[in-house]
Amino acid sequence: MDFSSKKAVRNQLAGEGLRPKKGLGQNFLTDESVLSDIVSAAELDADSCVLEIGPGMGVLTRELAKTAGKVVAVEIDTTILPVLSKNLAEFDNVSVINQDILKVDLDALFTEHFGDRPVKVIANLPYYITTPIIMKLLEHSRIASIVVMIQREVARRLSAKAGSKDFGAITLAVDYRAVAEPVRDVPPEAFMPAPKVWSSVIRLVRREAPPVTVLNEKHFFDLIKGAFSQRRKTFVNSVGSYPALNTNKEEVKAILETLNISETVRGEALDIEAYANISNEMVKGM
């Protein structure tokens, strides 16, 4: 049976009286080469435990279930469940959970379905909630890797280098927890309906330890937020007026001078090591 063609997707939805929901960012993947590349990037085997977010009609879920030992698919849309159930009927290693992934207790889910084994996350994420989902996943130590389809613009931010226009707070937050590896770009016509923008598949592999040592992790992340809170301003002006840091421009200037960093530098020009050094100096002075 054909599951992934545009015609198949259209017919299955029509059979249930359904249409893609714009409010949930539903764009169903219909390109088999992309499906294959996602599964390949995930590096699955018979022992793999997979959390899939947003399975939709189960086209990708089917491919995951053919290789992985266990797949748990979390789907927020109740109305799509009948189609999902039919498409996954032949697989006994898939469990579907009808919940909002941002409200799911990942510890409880992982323990119930995977025991104490590491988890790989695979998802075709709705554009409007990409960042909060990725940050929630990266904060969980049980997750070994994440392969996601996201808006190309966001994917570029996740893997950007310091000094580039795409470099920002999300880049540093991801870099602290994982190594970002671009997999491929995906054109709008690979989906039904076609989105207005290109997408990208990116792989995030959890680091065994952060690439830098910080004295106070909360302060480190507050510093990053502060530096990009007013992107057009210099680092000194942005950080010196950021309330959560409880500092001022003169103190920030003094620390930059100590570290031989120009006081006219902007936040996007500093790499993760520079942020760690600045944060540590500020924490020492508290």
Coordinates of C-alpha atoms in Angstrom, one line a residue:
M1 CA 0.0 0.0 0.0
D2 CA 1.1 3.5 -0.8
F3 CA 1.4 5.6 2.3
S4 CA 3.7 8.5 1.5
S5 CA 2.6 10.0 -1.9
K6 CA 0.6 13.2 -2.0
K7 CA -2.4 11.3 -3.5
A8 CA -2.3 8.7 -0.6
V9 CA -2.1 11.5 2.0
R10 CA -5.0 13.4 0.4
N11 CA -7.1 10.3 0.1
Q12 CA -6.6 9.1 3.6
L13 CA -7.4 12.5 5.1
A14 CA -10.5 12.8 2.9
G15 CA -11.6 9.3 4.0
E16 CA -11.8 10.6 7.6
G17 CA -13.2 13.9 6.6
L18 CA -10.0 15.7 7.6
R19 CA -7.9 18.5 6.3
P20 CA -4.4 19.6 7.5
K21 CA -4.7 22.0 10.4
K22 CA -2.8 25.2 10.0
G23 CA -3.0 25.9 13.7
L24 CA -1.0 22.8 14.4
G25 CA 1.5 23.5 11.6
Q26 CA 0.5 20.3 9.8
N27 CA 2.5 19.8 6.6
F28 CA 2.7 16.1 5.9
L29 CA 6.0 14.8 4.4
T30 CA 5.5 13.0 1.1
D31 CA 9.1 12.6 -0.2
E32 CA 10.5 9.1 0.3
S33 CA 14.1 10.3 -0.1
V34 CA 13.7 12.7 2.9
L35 CA 12.2 9.9 4.9
S36 CA 15.1 7.7 4.1
D37 CA 17.6 10.4 5.0
I38 CA 16.0 11.1 8.4
V39 CA 16.0 7.4 9.3
S40 CA 19.7 7.1 8.2
A41 CA 20.7 10.2 10.2
A42 CA 19.1 8.7 13.3
E43 CA 21.4 5.6 13.1
L44 CA 18.8 3.1 14.4
D45 CA 19.1 -0.6 15.2
A46 CA 17.1 -3.3 16.9
D47 CA 18.0 -1.9 20.3
S48 CA 17.1 1.7 19.6
C49 CA 14.4 3.4 21.7
V50 CA 12.8 6.2 19.7
L51 CA 10.5 9.1 20.8
E52 CA 8.8 10.6 17.7
I53 CA 7.1 13.9 18.1
G54 CA 4.2 14.8 15.8
P55 CA 3.8 11.5 13.9
G56 CA 0.8 12.9 12.0
M57 CA -0.4 10.1 9.7
G58 CA 2.5 7.8 10.6
V59 CA 4.4 7.9 7.4
L60 CA 7.8 8.4 9.1
T61 CA 6.7 6.3 12.1
R62 CA 6.4 3.3 9.8
E63 CA 9.9 3.7 8.6
L64 CA 11.2 4.1 12.2
A65 CA 9.3 1.0 13.4
K66 CA 10.9 -1.2 10.7
T67 CA 14.3 -0.6 12.2
A68 CA 14.0 0.5 15.8
G69 CA 13.3 -1.8 18.7
K70 CA 10.6 0.5 20.2
V71 CA 8.9 3.7 19.0
V72 CA 6.7 5.9 21.2
A73 CA 4.9 8.6 19.1
V74 CA 3.4 11.6 20.8
E75 CA 0.7 13.3 18.8
I76 CA -1.3 16.3 20.0
D77 CA -4.1 16.1 17.3
T78 CA -6.9 13.8 18.4
T79 CA -8.7 13.8 15.0
I80 CA -5.7 12.3 13.2
L81 CA -5.5 9.3 15.5
P82 CA -7.8 7.0 13.4
V83 CA -5.6 7.4 10.3
L84 CA -2.5 7.0 12.5
S85 CA -3.9 3.8 14.0
K86 CA -4.7 2.3 10.6
N87 CA -1.3 3.1 9.2
L88 CA 0.5 1.5 12.2
A89 CA -1.7 -1.5 12.6
E90 CA 0.9 -4.0 11.5
F91 CA 3.5 -2.9 14.0
D92 CA 3.6 -4.2 17.5
N93 CA 6.6 -2.1 18.6
V94 CA 4.8 1.3 18.4
S95 CA 2.9 3.1 21.1
V96 CA 0.9 6.3 20.4
I97 CA 0.3 8.9 23.1
N98 CA -2.2 11.6 22.5
Q99 CA -0.7 14.5 24.4
D100 CA 1.1 17.9 24.0
I101 CA 4.8 17.1 24.0
L102 CA 5.5 20.3 26.0
K103 CA 3.3 19.0 28.8
V104 CA 4.6 15.4 28.8
D105 CA 6.6 14.2 31.8
L106 CA 9.5 12.8 29.8
D107 CA 11.0 11.1 32.9
A108 CA 7.8 9.1 33.4
L109 CA 7.4 8.3 29.7
F110 CA 10.9 7.1 29.3
T111 CA 10.8 4.9 32.4
E112 CA 7.5 3.4 31.4
H113 CA 8.4 2.6 27.8
F114 CA 12.2 2.4 27.7
G115 CA 13.3 1.5 31.2
D116 CA 16.8 3.0 31.8
R117 CA 18.0 2.9 28.1
P118 CA 19.1 6.0 26.2
V119 CA 16.5 7.6 23.9
K120 CA 16.7 9.0 20.3
V121 CA 14.3 11.7 19.4
I122 CA 13.0 12.1 15.8
A123 CA 10.5 14.7 14.8
N124 CA 9.0 16.8 12.0
L125 CA 8.4 19.8 14.3
P126 CA 5.8 22.5 13.8
Y127 CA 7.7 25.8 13.1
Y128 CA 5.9 27.8 15.7
I129 CA 7.1 25.7 18.7
T130 CA 10.5 24.5 17.5
T131 CA 12.6 26.3 20.0
P132 CA 10.8 25.4 23.2
I133 CA 10.6 21.7 22.2
I134 CA 14.3 21.6 21.3
M135 CA 15.3 23.3 24.6
K136 CA 13.1 20.9 26.6
L137 CA 14.7 17.9 24.9
L138 CA 18.3 19.1 25.3
E139 CA 17.8 19.6 29.0
H140 CA 17.0 15.9 29.4
S141 CA 20.1 13.7 30.0
R142 CA 18.5 10.5 28.8
I143 CA 18.3 11.8 25.2
A144 CA 21.3 10.7 23.2
S145 CA 20.5 12.4 19.9
I146 CA 17.8 14.4 18.2
V147 CA 17.0 14.4 14.4
V148 CA 14.5 17.0 13.5
M149 CA 12.9 18.6 10.5
I150 CA 12.6 22.3 11.1
Q151 CA 12.4 25.6 9.2
R152 CA 15.7 26.1 7.3
E153 CA 16.2 29.5 8.9
V154 CA 16.1 28.0 12.4
A155 CA 18.3 25.1 11.4
R156 CA 21.0 27.6 10.3
R157 CA 20.8 29.3 13.6
L158 CA 21.3 26.1 15.5
S159 CA 24.6 25.3 13.6
A160 CA 25.8 28.9 13.0
K161 CA 29.4 30.1 13.8
A162 CA 30.2 33.1 15.9
G163 CA 30.3 36.2 13.8
S164 CA 27.7 35.1 11.3
K165 CA 24.3 36.8 11.0
D166 CA 22.5 33.5 12.0
F167 CA 24.5 33.2 15.3
G168 CA 22.4 33.9 18.4
A169 CA 21.3 32.8 21.9
I170 CA 19.8 29.6 20.6
T171 CA 23.1 28.7 18.9
L172 CA 25.0 29.0 22.1
A173 CA 22.3 27.1 24.1
V174 CA 22.4 24.2 21.7
D175 CA 26.2 24.2 21.5
Y176 CA 26.5 23.9 25.2
R177 CA 24.5 20.7 25.2
A178 CA 25.1 19.1 21.8
V179 CA 27.0 19.1 18.5
A180 CA 24.8 20.3 15.6
E181 CA 25.2 18.4 12.3
P182 CA 23.1 19.6 9.3
V183 CA 21.7 16.7 7.3
R184 CA 19.9 18.2 4.3
D185 CA 17.6 20.9 3.0
V186 CA 14.0 20.0 2.0
P187 CA 12.0 22.0 -0.5
P188 CA 8.4 23.0 0.1
E189 CA 7.1 20.5 -2.6
A190 CA 8.2 17.6 -0.3
F191 CA 5.1 18.3 1.8
M192 CA 1.4 18.3 1.4
P193 CA 0.3 21.0 1.7
A194 CA 3.5 22.8 0.7
P195 CA 4.7 25.3 3.3
K196 CA 5.9 28.7 2.1
V197 CA 9.5 28.2 3.2
W198 CA 12.2 25.6 2.9
S199 CA 12.9 23.2 5.7
S200 CA 16.0 21.4 6.9
V201 CA 16.9 18.2 8.7
I202 CA 19.4 18.6 11.4
R203 CA 21.0 16.2 13.9
L204 CA 21.9 17.1 17.4
V205 CA 24.2 14.7 19.2
R206 CA 24.4 15.2 23.0
R207 CA 27.8 16.0 24.4
E208 CA 29.2 13.9 27.2
A209 CA 30.1 17.2 28.9
P210 CA 29.8 20.9 27.9
P211 CA 32.6 22.3 25.8
V212 CA 33.3 24.9 28.5
T213 CA 33.4 25.1 32.3
V214 CA 31.1 27.6 33.9
L215 CA 30.9 28.5 37.6
N216 CA 27.2 29.3 37.5
E217 CA 25.1 27.8 34.7
K218 CA 22.1 30.1 35.3
H219 CA 24.3 33.1 35.2
F220 CA 26.0 31.8 32.0
F221 CA 22.6 31.5 30.3
D222 CA 21.3 34.8 31.6
L223 CA 24.5 36.4 30.2
I224 CA 23.7 35.0 26.8
K225 CA 20.1 36.2 27.0
G226 CA 21.2 39.6 28.0
A227 CA 23.8 39.8 25.2
F228 CA 21.1 39.2 22.5
S229 CA 18.3 41.1 24.2
Q230 CA 19.2 44.2 22.2
R231 CA 21.0 42.6 19.2
R232 CA 21.8 45.9 17.5
K233 CA 23.6 47.3 20.5
T234 CA 27.1 46.4 21.7
F235 CA 27.7 43.7 24.2
V236 CA 28.4 46.3 26.9
N237 CA 25.2 48.2 26.4
S238 CA 23.0 45.1 26.2
V239 CA 24.5 43.2 29.1
G240 CA 25.0 46.3 31.2
S241 CA 21.3 47.1 31.2
Y242 CA 20.0 43.5 31.5
P243 CA 18.1 43.3 34.8
A244 CA 18.7 39.6 35.6
L245 CA 22.5 40.2 35.6
N246 CA 22.5 43.0 38.2
T247 CA 25.5 44.7 36.7
N248 CA 26.3 48.0 34.9
K249 CA 28.2 49.1 31.8
E250 CA 31.4 50.1 33.7
E251 CA 31.6 46.7 35.3
V252 CA 31.1 44.9 32.0
K253 CA 33.8 47.1 30.3
A254 CA 36.3 46.3 33.1
I255 CA 35.7 42.5 32.7
L256 CA 36.1 42.8 28.9
E257 CA 39.4 44.7 29.4
T258 CA 40.6 42.0 31.7
L259 CA 39.9 39.4 29.0
N260 CA 41.4 41.5 26.2
I261 CA 38.1 41.8 24.5
S262 CA 37.1 45.1 22.8
E263 CA 34.4 47.1 24.6
T264 CA 32.8 47.7 21.2
V265 CA 32.2 44.0 20.5
R266 CA 28.7 42.8 19.7
G267 CA 27.2 39.6 21.2
E268 CA 27.2 37.7 17.9
A269 CA 31.0 38.1 17.6
L270 CA 31.7 36.1 20.8
D271 CA 32.0 32.3 20.8
I272 CA 30.9 30.0 23.7
E273 CA 34.4 30.1 25.3
A274 CA 34.2 33.9 25.5
Y275 CA 30.8 33.8 27.1
A276 CA 32.0 31.2 29.7
N277 CA 35.1 33.4 30.5
I278 CA 33.0 36.5 30.9
S279 CA 30.4 34.8 33.0
N280 CA 33.0 33.3 35.3
E281 CA 34.7 36.6 35.8
M282 CA 31.3 38.2 36.7
V283 CA 30.5 35.4 39.1
K284 CA 33.8 35.7 40.8
G285 CA 33.1 39.4 41.5
M286 CA 29.8 38.8 43.1

